[in-house]
Coordinates of C-alpha atoms in Angstrom, one line a residue:
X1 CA 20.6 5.4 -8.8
X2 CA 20.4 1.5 -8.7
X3 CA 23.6 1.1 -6.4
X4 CA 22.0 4.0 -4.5
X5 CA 24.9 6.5 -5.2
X6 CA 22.8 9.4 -4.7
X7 CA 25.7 12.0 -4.4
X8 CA 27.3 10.8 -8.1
X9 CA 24.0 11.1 -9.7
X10 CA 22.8 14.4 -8.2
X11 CA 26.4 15.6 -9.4
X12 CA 26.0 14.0 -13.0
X13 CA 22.7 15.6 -13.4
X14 CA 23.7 18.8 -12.5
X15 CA 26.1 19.2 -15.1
X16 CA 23.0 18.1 -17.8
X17 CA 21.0 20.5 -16.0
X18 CA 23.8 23.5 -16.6
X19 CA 23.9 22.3 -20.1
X20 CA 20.1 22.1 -20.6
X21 CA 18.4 23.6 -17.8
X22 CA 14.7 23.3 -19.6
X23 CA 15.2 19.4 -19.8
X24 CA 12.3 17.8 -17.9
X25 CA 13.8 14.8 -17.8
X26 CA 16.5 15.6 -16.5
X27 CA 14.6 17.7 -13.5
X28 CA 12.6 15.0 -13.1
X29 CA 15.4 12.4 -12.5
X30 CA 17.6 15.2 -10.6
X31 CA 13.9 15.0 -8.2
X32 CA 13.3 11.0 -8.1
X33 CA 17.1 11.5 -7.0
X34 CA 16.6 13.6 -4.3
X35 CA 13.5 11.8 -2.9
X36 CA 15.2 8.6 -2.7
X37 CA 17.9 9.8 -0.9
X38 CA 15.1 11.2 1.5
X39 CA 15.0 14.9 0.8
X40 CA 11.6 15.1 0.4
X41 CA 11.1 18.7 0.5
X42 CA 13.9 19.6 -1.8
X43 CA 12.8 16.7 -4.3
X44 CA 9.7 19.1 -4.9
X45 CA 10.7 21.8 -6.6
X46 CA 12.8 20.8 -9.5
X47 CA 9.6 17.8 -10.1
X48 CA 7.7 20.9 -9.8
X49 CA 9.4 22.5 -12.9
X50 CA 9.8 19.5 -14.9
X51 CA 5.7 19.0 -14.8
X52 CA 5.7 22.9 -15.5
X53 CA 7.5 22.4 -18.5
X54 CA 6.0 19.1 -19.8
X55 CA 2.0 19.2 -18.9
X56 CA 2.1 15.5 -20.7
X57 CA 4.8 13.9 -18.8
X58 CA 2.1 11.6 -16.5
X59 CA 4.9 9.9 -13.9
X60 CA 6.2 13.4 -12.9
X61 CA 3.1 14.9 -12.1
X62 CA 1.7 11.6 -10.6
X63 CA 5.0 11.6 -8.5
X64 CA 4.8 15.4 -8.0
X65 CA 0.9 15.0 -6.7
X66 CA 2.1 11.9 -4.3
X67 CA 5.1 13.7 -2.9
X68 CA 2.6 16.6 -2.2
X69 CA 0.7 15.2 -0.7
X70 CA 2.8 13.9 1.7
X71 CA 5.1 16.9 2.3
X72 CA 2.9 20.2 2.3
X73 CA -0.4 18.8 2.0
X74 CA -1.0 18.6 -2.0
X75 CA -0.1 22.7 -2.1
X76 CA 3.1 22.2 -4.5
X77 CA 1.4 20.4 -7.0
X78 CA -1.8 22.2 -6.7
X79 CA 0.2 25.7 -7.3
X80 CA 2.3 23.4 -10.7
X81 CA -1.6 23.1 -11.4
X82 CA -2.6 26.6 -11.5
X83 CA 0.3 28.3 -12.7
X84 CA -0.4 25.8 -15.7
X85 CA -3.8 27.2 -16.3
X86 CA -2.9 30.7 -15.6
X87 CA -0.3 30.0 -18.6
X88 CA -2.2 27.9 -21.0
X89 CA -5.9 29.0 -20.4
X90 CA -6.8 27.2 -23.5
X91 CA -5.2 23.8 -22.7
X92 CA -7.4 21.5 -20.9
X93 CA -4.6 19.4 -19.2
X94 CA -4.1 22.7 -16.9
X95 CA -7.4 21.9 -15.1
X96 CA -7.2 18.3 -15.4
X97 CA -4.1 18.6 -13.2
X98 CA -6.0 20.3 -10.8
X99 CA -8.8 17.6 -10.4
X100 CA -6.2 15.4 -9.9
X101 CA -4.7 17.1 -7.0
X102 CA -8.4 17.0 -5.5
X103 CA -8.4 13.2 -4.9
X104 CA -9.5 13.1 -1.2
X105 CA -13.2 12.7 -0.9
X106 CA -13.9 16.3 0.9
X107 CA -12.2 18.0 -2.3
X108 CA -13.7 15.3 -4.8
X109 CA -16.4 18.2 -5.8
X110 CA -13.8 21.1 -6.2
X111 CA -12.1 17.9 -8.5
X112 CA -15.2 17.5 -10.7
X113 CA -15.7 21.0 -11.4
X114 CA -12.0 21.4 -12.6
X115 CA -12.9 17.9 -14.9
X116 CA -16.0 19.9 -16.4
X117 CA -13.6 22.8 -17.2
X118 CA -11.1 20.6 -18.5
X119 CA -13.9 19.0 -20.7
X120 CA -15.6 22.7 -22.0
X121 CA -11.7 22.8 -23.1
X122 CA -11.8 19.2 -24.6
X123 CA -15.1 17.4 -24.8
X124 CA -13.1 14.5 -26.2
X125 CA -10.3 14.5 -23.7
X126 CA -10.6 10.4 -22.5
X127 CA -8.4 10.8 -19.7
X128 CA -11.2 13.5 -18.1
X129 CA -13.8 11.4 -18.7
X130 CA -12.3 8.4 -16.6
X131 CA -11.3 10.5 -13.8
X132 CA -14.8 12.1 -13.6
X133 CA -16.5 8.4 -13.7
X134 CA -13.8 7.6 -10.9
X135 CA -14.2 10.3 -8.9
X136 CA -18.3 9.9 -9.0
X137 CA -17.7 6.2 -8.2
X138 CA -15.6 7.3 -5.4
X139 CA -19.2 9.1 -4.0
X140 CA -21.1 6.1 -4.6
X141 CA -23.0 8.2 -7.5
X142 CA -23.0 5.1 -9.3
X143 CA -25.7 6.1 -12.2
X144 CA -23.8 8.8 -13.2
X145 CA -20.5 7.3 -12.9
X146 CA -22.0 4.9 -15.4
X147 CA -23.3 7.6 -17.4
X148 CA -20.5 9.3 -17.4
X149 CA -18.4 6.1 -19.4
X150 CA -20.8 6.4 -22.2
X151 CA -20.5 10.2 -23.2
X152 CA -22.7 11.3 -25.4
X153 CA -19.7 13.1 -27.8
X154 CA -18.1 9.9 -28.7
X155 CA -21.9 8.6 -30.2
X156 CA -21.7 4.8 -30.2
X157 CA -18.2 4.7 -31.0
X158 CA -17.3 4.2 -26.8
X159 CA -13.4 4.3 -26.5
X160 CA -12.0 1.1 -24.9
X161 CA -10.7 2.5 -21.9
X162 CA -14.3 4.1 -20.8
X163 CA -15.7 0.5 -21.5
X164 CA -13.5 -1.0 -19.2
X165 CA -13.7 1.6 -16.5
X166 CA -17.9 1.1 -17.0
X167 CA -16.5 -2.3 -16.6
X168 CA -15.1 -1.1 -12.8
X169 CA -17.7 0.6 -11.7
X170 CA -20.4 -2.0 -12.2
X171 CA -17.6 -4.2 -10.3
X172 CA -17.7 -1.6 -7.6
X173 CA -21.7 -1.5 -7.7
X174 CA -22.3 -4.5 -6.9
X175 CA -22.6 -6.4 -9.7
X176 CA -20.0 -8.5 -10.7
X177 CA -21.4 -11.0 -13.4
X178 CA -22.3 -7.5 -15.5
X179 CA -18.5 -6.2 -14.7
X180 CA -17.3 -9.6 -16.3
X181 CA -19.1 -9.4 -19.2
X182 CA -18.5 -6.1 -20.1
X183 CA -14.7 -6.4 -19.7
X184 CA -14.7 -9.1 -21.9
X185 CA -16.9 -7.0 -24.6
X186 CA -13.9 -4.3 -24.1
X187 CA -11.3 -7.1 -24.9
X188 CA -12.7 -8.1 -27.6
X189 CA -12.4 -5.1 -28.9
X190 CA -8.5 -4.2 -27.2
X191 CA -7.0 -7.7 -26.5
X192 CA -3.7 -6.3 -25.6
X193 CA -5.3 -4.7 -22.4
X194 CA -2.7 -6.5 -19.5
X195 CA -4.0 -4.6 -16.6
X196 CA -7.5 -5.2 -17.9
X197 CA -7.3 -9.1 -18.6
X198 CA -5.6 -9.2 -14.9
X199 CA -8.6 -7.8 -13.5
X200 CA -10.7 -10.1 -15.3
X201 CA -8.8 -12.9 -13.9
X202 CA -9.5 -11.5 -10.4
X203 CA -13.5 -10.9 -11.3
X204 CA -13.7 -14.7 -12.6
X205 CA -11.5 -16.3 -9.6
X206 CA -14.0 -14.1 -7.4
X207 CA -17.4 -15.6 -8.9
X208 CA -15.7 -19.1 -9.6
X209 CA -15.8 -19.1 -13.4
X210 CA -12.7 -21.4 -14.4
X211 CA -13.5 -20.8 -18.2
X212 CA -13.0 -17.0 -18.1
X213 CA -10.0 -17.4 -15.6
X214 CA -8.2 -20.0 -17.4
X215 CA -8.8 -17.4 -20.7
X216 CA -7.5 -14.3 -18.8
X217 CA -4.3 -16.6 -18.0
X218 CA -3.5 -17.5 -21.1
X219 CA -3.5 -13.9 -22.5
X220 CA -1.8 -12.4 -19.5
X221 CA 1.3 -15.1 -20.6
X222 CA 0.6 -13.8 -24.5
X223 CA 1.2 -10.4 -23.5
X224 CA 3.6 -10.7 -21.0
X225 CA 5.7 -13.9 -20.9
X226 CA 8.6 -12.5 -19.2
X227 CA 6.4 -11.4 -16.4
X228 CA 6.4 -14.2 -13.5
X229 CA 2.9 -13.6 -12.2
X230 CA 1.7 -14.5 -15.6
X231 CA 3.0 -17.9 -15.5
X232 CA 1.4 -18.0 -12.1
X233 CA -1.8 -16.8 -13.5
X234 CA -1.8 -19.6 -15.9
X235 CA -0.2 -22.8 -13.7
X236 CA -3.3 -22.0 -11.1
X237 CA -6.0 -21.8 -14.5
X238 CA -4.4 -25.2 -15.4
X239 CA -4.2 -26.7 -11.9
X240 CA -8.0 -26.2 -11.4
X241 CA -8.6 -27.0 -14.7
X242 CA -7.2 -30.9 -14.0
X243 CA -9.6 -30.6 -10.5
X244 CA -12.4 -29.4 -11.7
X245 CA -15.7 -31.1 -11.8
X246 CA -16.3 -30.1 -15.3
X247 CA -13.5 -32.1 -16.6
X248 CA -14.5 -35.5 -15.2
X249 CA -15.3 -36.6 -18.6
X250 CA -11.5 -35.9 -19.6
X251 CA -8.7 -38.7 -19.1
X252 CA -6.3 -39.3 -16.4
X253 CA -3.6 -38.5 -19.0
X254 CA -4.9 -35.0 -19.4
X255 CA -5.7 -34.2 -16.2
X256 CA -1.8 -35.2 -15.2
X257 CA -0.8 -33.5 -18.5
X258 CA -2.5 -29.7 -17.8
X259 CA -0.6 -30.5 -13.7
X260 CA 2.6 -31.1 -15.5
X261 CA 2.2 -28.0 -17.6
X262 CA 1.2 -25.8 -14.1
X263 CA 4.5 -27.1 -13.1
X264 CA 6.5 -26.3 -15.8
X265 CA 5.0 -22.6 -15.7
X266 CA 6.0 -22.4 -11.8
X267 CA 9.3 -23.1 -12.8
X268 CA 9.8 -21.1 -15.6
X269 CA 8.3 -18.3 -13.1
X270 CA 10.9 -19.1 -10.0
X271 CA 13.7 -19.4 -13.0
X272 CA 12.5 -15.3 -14.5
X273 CA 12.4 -14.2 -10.8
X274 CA 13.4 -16.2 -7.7
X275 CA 12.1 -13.4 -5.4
X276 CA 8.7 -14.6 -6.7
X277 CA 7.7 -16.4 -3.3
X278 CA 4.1 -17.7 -5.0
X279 CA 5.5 -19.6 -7.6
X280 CA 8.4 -21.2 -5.0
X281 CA 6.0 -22.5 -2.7
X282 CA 3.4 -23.9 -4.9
X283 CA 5.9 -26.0 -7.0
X284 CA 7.5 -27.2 -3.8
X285 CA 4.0 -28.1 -2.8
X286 CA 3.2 -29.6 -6.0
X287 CA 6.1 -31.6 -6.0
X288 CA 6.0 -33.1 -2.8
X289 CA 2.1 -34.4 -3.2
X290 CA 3.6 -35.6 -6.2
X291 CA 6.3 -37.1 -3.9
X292 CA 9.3 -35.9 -6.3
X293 CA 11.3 -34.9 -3.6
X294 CA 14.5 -34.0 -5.6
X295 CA 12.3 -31.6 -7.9
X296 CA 11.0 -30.2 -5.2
X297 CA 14.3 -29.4 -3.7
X298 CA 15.4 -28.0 -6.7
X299 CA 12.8 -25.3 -6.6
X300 CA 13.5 -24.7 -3.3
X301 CA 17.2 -24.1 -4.5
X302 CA 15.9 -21.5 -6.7
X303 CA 13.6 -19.5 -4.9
X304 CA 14.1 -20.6 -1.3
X305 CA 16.4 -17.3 0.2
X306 CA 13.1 -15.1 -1.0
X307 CA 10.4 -17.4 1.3
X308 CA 8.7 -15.6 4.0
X309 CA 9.8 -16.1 7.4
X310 CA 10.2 -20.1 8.9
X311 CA 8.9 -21.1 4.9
X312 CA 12.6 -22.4 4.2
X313 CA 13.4 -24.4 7.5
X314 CA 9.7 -25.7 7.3
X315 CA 10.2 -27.1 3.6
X316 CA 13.5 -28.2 3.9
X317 CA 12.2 -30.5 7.2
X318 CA 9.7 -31.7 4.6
X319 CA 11.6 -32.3 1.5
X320 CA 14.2 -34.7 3.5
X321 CA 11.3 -36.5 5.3
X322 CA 10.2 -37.3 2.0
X323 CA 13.6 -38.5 1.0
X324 CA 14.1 -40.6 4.3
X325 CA 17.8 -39.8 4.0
X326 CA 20.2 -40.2 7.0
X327 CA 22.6 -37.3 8.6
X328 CA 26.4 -37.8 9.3
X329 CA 25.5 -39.8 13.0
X330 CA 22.8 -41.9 11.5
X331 CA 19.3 -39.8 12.7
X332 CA 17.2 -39.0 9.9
X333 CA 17.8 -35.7 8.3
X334 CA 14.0 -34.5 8.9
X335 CA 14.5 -35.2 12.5
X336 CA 17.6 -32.8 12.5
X337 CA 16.7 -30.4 10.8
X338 CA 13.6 -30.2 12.8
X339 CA 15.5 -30.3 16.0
X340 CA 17.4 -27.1 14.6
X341 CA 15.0 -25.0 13.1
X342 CA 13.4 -25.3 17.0
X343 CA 16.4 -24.5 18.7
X344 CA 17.0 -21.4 16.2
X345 CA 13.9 -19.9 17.4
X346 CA 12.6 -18.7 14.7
X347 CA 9.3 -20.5 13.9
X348 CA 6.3 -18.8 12.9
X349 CA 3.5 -20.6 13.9
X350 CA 1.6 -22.1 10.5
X351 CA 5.2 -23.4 8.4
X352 CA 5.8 -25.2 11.5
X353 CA 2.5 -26.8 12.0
X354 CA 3.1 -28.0 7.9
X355 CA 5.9 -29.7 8.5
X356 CA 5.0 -31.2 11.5
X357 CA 1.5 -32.0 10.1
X358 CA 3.1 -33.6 7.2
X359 CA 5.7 -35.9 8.6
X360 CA 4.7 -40.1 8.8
X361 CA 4.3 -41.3 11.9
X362 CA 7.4 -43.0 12.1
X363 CA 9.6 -40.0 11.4
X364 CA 6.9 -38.0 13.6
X365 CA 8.1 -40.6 16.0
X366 CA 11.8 -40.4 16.1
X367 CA 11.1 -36.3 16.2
X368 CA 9.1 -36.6 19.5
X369 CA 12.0 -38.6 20.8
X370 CA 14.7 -36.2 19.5
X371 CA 12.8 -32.9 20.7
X372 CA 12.5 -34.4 24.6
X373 CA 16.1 -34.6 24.5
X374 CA 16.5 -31.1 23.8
X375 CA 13.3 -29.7 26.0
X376 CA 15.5 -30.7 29.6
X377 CA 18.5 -28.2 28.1
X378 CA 16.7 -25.8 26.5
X379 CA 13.2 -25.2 29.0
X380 CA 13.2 -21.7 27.7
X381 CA 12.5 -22.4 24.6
X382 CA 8.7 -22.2 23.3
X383 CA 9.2 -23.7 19.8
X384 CA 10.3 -27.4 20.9
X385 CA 7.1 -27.1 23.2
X386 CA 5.1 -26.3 20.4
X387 CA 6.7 -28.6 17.8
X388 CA 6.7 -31.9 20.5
X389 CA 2.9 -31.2 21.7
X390 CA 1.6 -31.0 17.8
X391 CA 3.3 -34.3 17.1
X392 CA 2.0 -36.2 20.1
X393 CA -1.4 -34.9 19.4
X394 CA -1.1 -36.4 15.9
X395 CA 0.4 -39.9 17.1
X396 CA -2.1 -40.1 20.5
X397 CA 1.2 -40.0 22.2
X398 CA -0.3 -37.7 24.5
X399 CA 0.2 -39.6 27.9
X400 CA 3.6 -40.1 27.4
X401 CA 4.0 -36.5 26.8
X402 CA 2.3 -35.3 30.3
X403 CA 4.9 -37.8 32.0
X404 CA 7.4 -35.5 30.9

């Protein structure tokens, strides 16, 4: 299904489903099959059948539910719902199934009721306990959605994941410094939480606390260190660690130390995945400030194809101003490459106002020069306007400009 070959792997699957028709898995990949390929109503039924057969398999009923939603209005996976309680009465994952299918905020009640049978089932059931906090966050009930993530059968042994969803909900309340704190009491107990310590990097980036940030990095990259965004994570933690006010006290060398470290983890980040545009455009960044043009381009070698919109043309205008080098008839590079990117027409506004913005003044010179050459040929053409007038406002080369 990765090459898209939708008709060989309906026609594999078939054959494991004449062999083992019961197989969930196999129903379940025969369905993902026949979404992709955009039969979205036929895709239901054999998901249907698969979370029929397999109450615990989680990604076909949450992909069953979604599908539902979108196709008959939630009734497919509402009906996989109740012909699972009608055949397990005693099984409490029957009505959970149901509250899940009640997600929108008119059915959240008929939802809580199924939790509360799903709970006189299995009063220790920790999945029904997170969705009923949930779904009374989602009513703004937040006193009992708190309530509800301290349950009074679990004593003062709290499971983890109820901490940090108590954790979520003070976040969602309002109060942020008590969401941090008792995430980090949860971690403390779970360390290995990556969703968890992600969300505490967002919660500490959000109040401004570096310390808790910079400690959320570094064990997003000990879970995870194949994962670029962790790397990401952790060369932003150390970049604003070298900034920060706190570490006046610390040396030049280890304030250019912990930058050279954020640089290394950008670059390990573009190298895992060069689709990872974040990563690209802050080493390129990095490297120009620290005028290393030819590191600099190499990133941009890596992860350049995968840049949003005019972020290539823009950088690459930047990286040869800062090497000053020459094209074939003499001009400098920056200047051509300018001159092209204009005439390509493809210049979203803000890359080209940093490249412009960051030229010298001489090269800014020679561009203002090399785009009025152009402007007489090409009067059509809004980007040379754009790119000449935001160069002679930065030289005051503004009179010469009206002439024009």
């Amino acid at each position: 299904m990765r090459d898209e070959r939708y008709d060989q792997a309906q026609e594999l699957l078939q054959q494991v489903l004449t062999a083992d028709p019961r197989s969930p898995g196999a129903l379940a990949a025969l369905a993902e099959c026949l979404y992709r390929s955009g039969k979205h109503q036929e895709a239901l039924e054999p998901m249907r059948a698969a979370c029929e057969l397999a109450p615990t398999y989680a990604w076909a009923w949450q992909s069953l539910i979604e599908w539902s939603r979108e196709v008959d209005n939630g009734c497919s996976a509402r009906s996989a719902a109740e012909k699972l309680i009608q055949d397990r009465p005693h099984d409490a994952r029957g009505p959970l199934r149901l509250a899940e299918c009640l997600s929108d905020i008119e059915q959240i009640p008929d939802g809580l009721l199924a939790i509360d049978a799903a709970l006189k089932l299995d009063p220790r059931n920790i999945d029904a306990h997170l969705l009923r906090a949930f779904y009374l966050g989602r009513l703004h009930r937040w006193d009992e959605a708190l309530e509800a993530c301290s349950p009074p059968v679990f004593g003062d042994e709290i499971p983890v994941a109820l901490r940090m969803r108590q954790a979520y909900v003070l976040y969602r309340k309002g109060l942020l410094e008590q969401a941090i704190e008792q995430m980090q009491v949860a971690l403390r107990e779970d360390p290995d939480q990556g969703q968890a310590w992600s969300q505490l990097a967002d919660w500490a980036d959000e109040v401004g606390n570096e310390a808790v940030y910079l400690e959320a990095s570094e064990n997003l990259l000990r879970i995870d260190p194949h994962q670029p965004a962790s790397h990401g994570y952790l060369a932003d933690a150390l970049l604003r660690k070298s900034q920060a006010t706190s570490a006046d006290g610390r040396s030049a060398e280890d304030r250019a130390q912990w930058r050279e470290q954020a640089k290394e983890h950008l670059l390990t980040a573009i190298n895992l995945s060069p689709d990872y545009s974040y990563g690209t455009l802050r080493l390129v960044e990095l490297c120009l400030e620290d005028q290393s043009a030819d590191d600099a381009q190499h990133a941009l070698d890596i992860g350049g194809q995968h840049l949003p919109d005019g972020y290539l043309p823009s950088l690459q205008v930047r990286i040869a101003a800062a090497k000053k080098s020459q094209a074939a008839d003499g001009q400098l590079e920056a200047v051509e490459k300018l001159a092209e990117w204009c005439l390509a027409g493809n210049c979203d506004e803000r890359p080209l106002v940093q490249a412009t913005d960051a030229l010298e003044d001489v090269i800014a010179r020679a561009c203002i020069v090399r785009l009025r050459q152009e402007i007489p040929l090409h009067p059509e053409n809004e980007n040379l306007g754009a790119a000449l007038g935001r160069l002679a406002a930065r030289v005051q080369d503004d009179a010469d400009l009206v002439k024009m």
